[in-house]
XYZ file of C-alpha atoms in Angstrom:
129
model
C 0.000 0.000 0.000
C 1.060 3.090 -0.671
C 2.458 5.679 2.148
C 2.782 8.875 0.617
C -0.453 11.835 0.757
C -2.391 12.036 -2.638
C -2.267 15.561 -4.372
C -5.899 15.885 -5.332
C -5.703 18.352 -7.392
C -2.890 16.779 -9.447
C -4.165 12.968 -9.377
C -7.536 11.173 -9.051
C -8.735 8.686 -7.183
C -10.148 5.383 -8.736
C -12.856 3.063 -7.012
C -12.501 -0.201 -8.845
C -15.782 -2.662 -8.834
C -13.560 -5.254 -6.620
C -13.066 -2.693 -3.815
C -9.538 -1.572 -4.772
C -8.693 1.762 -4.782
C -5.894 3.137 -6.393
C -4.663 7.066 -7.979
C -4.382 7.698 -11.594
C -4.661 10.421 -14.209
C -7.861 12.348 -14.236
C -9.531 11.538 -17.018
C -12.534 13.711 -18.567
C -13.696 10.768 -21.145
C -12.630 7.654 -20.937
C -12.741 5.447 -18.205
C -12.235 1.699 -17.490
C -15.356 1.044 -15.245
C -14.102 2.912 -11.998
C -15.534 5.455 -10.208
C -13.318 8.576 -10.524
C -12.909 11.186 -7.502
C -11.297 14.369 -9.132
C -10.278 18.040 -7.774
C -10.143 20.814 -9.288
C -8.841 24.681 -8.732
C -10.190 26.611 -11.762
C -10.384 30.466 -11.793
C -12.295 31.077 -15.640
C -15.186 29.829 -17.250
C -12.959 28.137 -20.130
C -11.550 25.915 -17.249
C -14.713 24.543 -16.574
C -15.626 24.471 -20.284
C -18.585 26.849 -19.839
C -19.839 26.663 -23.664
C -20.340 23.388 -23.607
C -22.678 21.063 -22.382
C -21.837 17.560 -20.564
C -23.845 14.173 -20.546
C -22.409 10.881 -18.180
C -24.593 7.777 -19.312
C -22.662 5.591 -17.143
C -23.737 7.156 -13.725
C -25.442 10.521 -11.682
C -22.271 12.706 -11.149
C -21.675 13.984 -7.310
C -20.643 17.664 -8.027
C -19.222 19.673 -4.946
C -18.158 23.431 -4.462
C -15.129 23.320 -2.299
C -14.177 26.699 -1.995
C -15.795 29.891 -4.284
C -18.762 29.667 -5.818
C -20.886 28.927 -9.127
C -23.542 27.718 -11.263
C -24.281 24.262 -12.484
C -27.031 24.617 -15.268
C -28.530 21.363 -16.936
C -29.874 21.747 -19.723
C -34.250 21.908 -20.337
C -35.456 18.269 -21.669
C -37.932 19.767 -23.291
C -37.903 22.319 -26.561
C -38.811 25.900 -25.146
C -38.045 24.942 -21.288
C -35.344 27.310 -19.668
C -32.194 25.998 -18.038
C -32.536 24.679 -14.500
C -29.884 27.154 -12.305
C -28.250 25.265 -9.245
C -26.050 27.722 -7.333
C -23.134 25.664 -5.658
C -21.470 27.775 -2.375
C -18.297 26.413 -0.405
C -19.586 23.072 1.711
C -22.360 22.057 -1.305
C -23.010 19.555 -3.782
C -25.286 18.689 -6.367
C -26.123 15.035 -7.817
C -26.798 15.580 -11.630
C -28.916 12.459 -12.711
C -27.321 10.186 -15.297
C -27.925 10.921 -18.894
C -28.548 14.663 -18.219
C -26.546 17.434 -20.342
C -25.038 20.094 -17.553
C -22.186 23.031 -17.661
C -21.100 25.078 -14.503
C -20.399 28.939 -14.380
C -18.062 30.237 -12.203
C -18.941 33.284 -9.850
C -15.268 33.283 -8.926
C -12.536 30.910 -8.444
C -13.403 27.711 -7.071
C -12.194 24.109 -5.617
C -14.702 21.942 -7.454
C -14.844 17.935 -6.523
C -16.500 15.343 -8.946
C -17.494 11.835 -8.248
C -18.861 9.689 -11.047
C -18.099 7.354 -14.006
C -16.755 8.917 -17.150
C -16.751 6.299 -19.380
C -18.654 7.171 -22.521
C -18.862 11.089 -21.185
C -20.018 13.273 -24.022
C -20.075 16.793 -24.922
C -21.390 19.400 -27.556
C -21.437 22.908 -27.824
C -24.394 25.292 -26.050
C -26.234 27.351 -28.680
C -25.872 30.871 -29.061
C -27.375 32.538 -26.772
């Protein structure tokens, strides 16, 4: 076992099906089954990738505010529905269901935590607005 600290915000940490856990590269995408804990410090919108939208089919994503604040949106199911606004403030989280298309807005710099699978994660462009 290993008996060095874990930089979060530099490494992730994997939750394999048979109970092993184990660090690794954060990976946005791809994925080989394992639930993925990753940290983040981002201080722009383009760090969280703000003009686009993000689906997980594999699994409901955990998303938690750290430290600053922002916005998760997800995106209306329906034609002509508006956005659903979650605001996220240090100490927070915010389960987005699987299959459901969400971005985050910063208010200001944040720590941001994920837990989920990424296998099969997808994502597309938002609209003008």
């Amino acid at each position: 076992m290993n008996q060095t600290s874990i930089d979060l915000f530099g490494r992730a940490i994997n939750f394999g099906r048979d109970g092993r856990v184990a660090t690794g590269e954060r990976r946005m995408a791809t994925g080989d089954g394992d639930w993925q804990l990753a940290t983040f410090h981002v201080e722009s919108d383009a760090e969280v990738h703000a003009d686009h939208w993000e689906v997980h089919p594999g699994s409901d994503e955990a998303v938690c505010c750290l430290t600053g604040a922002l916005r998760l949106y997800l995106r209306p199911e329906h034609a002509g529905d508006d956005e659903t606004m979650v605001r996220l403030t240090p100490g927070t989280a915010f389960v987005v269901p699987r299959n459901r298309w969400h971005r985050i807005e910063l208010d200001e710099p944040s720590d941001i935590m994920s837990i989920g699978l990424r296998h099969d994660t997808r994502q597309e462009p938002v609209a003008a607005r």
